[in-house]
Each structure stands twice: as structure tokens, then as C-alpha cells.
Amino acid sequence: MIETSKLNGSRLLSSNIACQHCDFMMAEPQLQPGQVALCPRCGHKISRLRVNAVNELLSYSLTGLILLILATLFPFMSFTLNGNMMEITLWQAATEFYIENYKVLAFVVFFFIVLFPGLILMFVFSYVGTLILFGRRFYSPIIVSAIFGLLPWAMAEVFFVGVLVSLIKLTTIAEIGIGLSFWAYLLFCLCYVKVLSLIDKHQFWSWMDLAKKI
Amino acid sequence: MTHYSSGSAASLGLASCHRCGKLSDIALKRCGRCHSTLRLRIPNSIQKTLALLITGLIFFIPANLFPIMHSEQLGVIESATIVGGVIILWEQGSYPIAIVVFVASVIVPIVKFIILFWLCYSVHFNPSVSSRERTVLYRVTEFIGRWSMVDVFVVAILVALIQLGGVLNVRPGLAALTFACAVIFTMFAAMCFDPRLLWDKLANNNVPDSDTRNIKEL
Ligand SMILES: [Zn+2]
Ligand SMILES: [Zn+2]
């Protein structure tokens, strides 16, 4: 078996890839914008190149970042019962756990709903941005690894569903007010989901190869 | 003789980098693009997956037995478990919310445990279900796992928002912590599972035509 790889090594390696889900080897897909490549054996999505992906990645990641920063500055929700009012910011969703001595949960919530989604948007913006501006970047492998390592742990959209569930839960027992940060976080979630749909592992890593050749 | 399926990169001694996907000769030891260690398969994938799954299951049991939050209204403390909370929502007539919480915090974790345990088992004892279908099941577990966190986030908001001195207070319960741990451990378990193992024992007749071009317009 090693013989085969020596014989065909350079040709196989330069133009071939293997499916991450079934290891089936195939020619590296050369996609036009708007096309998607699927593994012929297991159906795994090998790569998808959206129309206008680079421009949209830049604009949605920057907009999302700004909205996330805005979402941390203003009141998020308020709760009024029998004349008593309580208003919280986004931070308090995490810090209250800390005060209640559930310190691990406080960090988990903060990381999952603010820090990780924010870092992903920041890394996407800086990676795609520097690629276009300078053609090459020193820390690209670390940044791209970080983006894909953090992806499963960034749960902005899950948190938003949780917010909606608690809203509906509470409207029956008290008066609920919605703050400016709520709307900022909602818009941030929309940008974040848009960026998620544009991120493609295969494209991100191969852009790095293109940049090195320039 | 190799135990990798024909058509696979591993059968030619080529490793696809787990981090960046670049194909390299396994003899190189390190990926030329991102410098991670090259491996044909995730080492001890099944053992790691099972260990993390069992840890997740150990956390999942107290997550269902202990209260996820305590609410104190005028000195009276009421505690609700995950399932108890769903029942209360149902009785109040909030059916859509009850269904969302029930699916996210009960159905999803149980389905995920069953699928991952079964996939680990199926690697050693070839079942009648095809590799392609089992790979689809793996993708399902990868996708649904994170949605279980909904209930933990609901508790986070209620605990922060409902702090009205002696009138009404909500405090987190032990289940909030153990449930979050169960979700996190099963997510790690899904990451440790190598779906390529589902294909390794395939006979040669399962290889699609080499010139099948599966490129589609969106
Ligand atoms: Zn495949
Ligand atoms: Zn690599």
C-alpha cells in the first residue's frame, strides 16, 4: 500500500482531498460561487461557496460585532410585579450564577453566549480582512483553527431561543419590558447565523494556500 | 492487506489532517499546512467516546432527579425539576413552550445517548443499517447536541431577572449545573467519535464511480 502512495504521491496529494466523514478520496472540488460539493460516498458537504461570500463575511461579521458590543451596554429585559421592578443587562444572565455560587455555570454561560460568538466574528473579520488587504498573515493557521474549534461552543442562537422561552413563561405572571440590548442581541444573532452559513472549512483553509502563492 | 475500505485515503497510506483537511503522506508525521500531528483515524476513538458518554450519563441522572430551580414566593419555596417544569407549563396551557423545553432537555439528550452508544457498538458488530445511514445519524447527533442548553439559559435569565426581595425570588438548583455538564460531555463525546470507522470494514463493491461529480448549484 505504501508503494502506491509513493508512486502517485505528488499527483494524489496536490489535487486530492478526502472526505472528513468517510475518508473517500476525490479530486479537490473547484467551485464556482453558488455551488456546493457533496461527498459521492456518504453525502457529507465537502464545501460550499456562496455568491459574494467574502464581501458578506466582512460586512456581517463587523456588523455583528458592533451589535454584540451594543447589546452589552443597555438594559436587556425588565420584570415588574406588584410595583416592584427589576431590570437586567446581558451580563447579569451570567453574573447572577456567580453570585449564587454556581461559578462554573457563570463562566459557561458567559463563554457560550458572549465571548465565543464574539471571538468567532472577530477572527472571521480579521482573517478575511487581512487576506484581502495584505494577501498573507502570520497567525492565520491559529486564527482559522480557533474559528473552527470555537464553532460548536458558540450558542448565541440557542440562548436567544432560551430568551424567547423565558419571555413567554413570564408574560403570564408579570409585566415584562424589553430593553434596547434585547433588540441589539436579536440583530446580532441574525448576523451571526448569516456568518455561520457563509463559513466553510474547506474554503477558509484553501484561501490561505492561495494567499501564500501570491 | 489493509483494513481500510478501498477508495479511502487511509488505504493508500494518506492521512487527511483533522484540523485543516489537507491530504498528506502519513510518513510525514506533521501536516505541512497547519503543523498538527497526522493520524489516519482519531486514536482510541471508541474508548474515548464511550468514556465521555458514560460521564455524561452520570451527570444526566442527577440532572433529572434534582430541582433545576427554586422559586421563593412570600416565604414559600417551590422547587421544580426539568420534567416537573415541563408539566407545569403544560398544565398552564403553554403547549408550544412545553414542547420546546421537553424536546430540548429530555428528547434530544436521550436520543443523542442512544445514537452514540449504538454507533460505537455498530463499529464492532456490523449491523444491517448501511454506513451511509449511520453517518447521517452521526451528523444528527453533532447538530442537535447544543440545543439542549436552552433550559440552562432559561434558568440563567429567570435567576437574574426574578430578584424581588421577599416578594419573589428564583435561585438555581443543582440540576442546572449537572445538566450543563451532561450536555458538555456528550458534545465532547460526539467530537471524539470518528465517523470514518463506520466505513472501514466495507467490501469493495461499495465504492461509487470515481468520476461521480457531486457538485450542485445551490
Ligand atoms: Zn464522505
Ligand atoms: Zn493540517
Coordinates of N, CA, C and O and ligand atoms in Angstrom, one line a residue, chain B residues 17 19-22 31 33-36, ligand 2:
Chain B
C17 N -5.7 15.7 7.3 CA -5.4 16.4 8.5 C -6.8 16.7 9.2 O -7.7 17.2 8.7
R19 N -7.4 18.9 11.4 CA -7.6 20.3 11.6 C -7.9 21.0 10.3 O -8.9 21.7 10.2
C20 N -7.1 20.8 9.3 CA -7.3 21.7 8.1 C -7.8 20.9 6.9 O -8.1 21.4 5.8
G21 N -7.8 19.5 7.0 CA -8.3 18.7 5.9 C -7.3 18.5 4.7 O -7.6 17.8 3.8
K22 N -6.1 19.0 4.8 CA -5.1 18.7 3.8 C -4.7 17.2 3.8 O -4.5 16.6 4.9
C31 N 1.3 17.8 9.5 CA 0.7 18.4 8.4 C 1.5 19.6 7.9 O 2.0 20.5 8.7
R33 N 0.5 22.2 6.3 CA -0.2 23.4 6.3 C -0.4 24.0 7.7 O -0.2 25.2 7.9
C34 N -0.8 23.1 8.6 CA -1.1 23.7 10.0 C -0.3 23.0 11.1 O -0.5 23.4 12.2
H35 N 0.6 22.1 10.7 CA 1.6 21.5 11.7 C 0.9 20.7 12.8 O 1.6 20.3 13.8
S36 N -0.3 20.2 12.6 CA -0.9 19.3 13.6 C -0.4 17.9 13.2 O 0.0 17.6 12.1
Ligands
ZN2 ZN -3.4 20.4 8.7

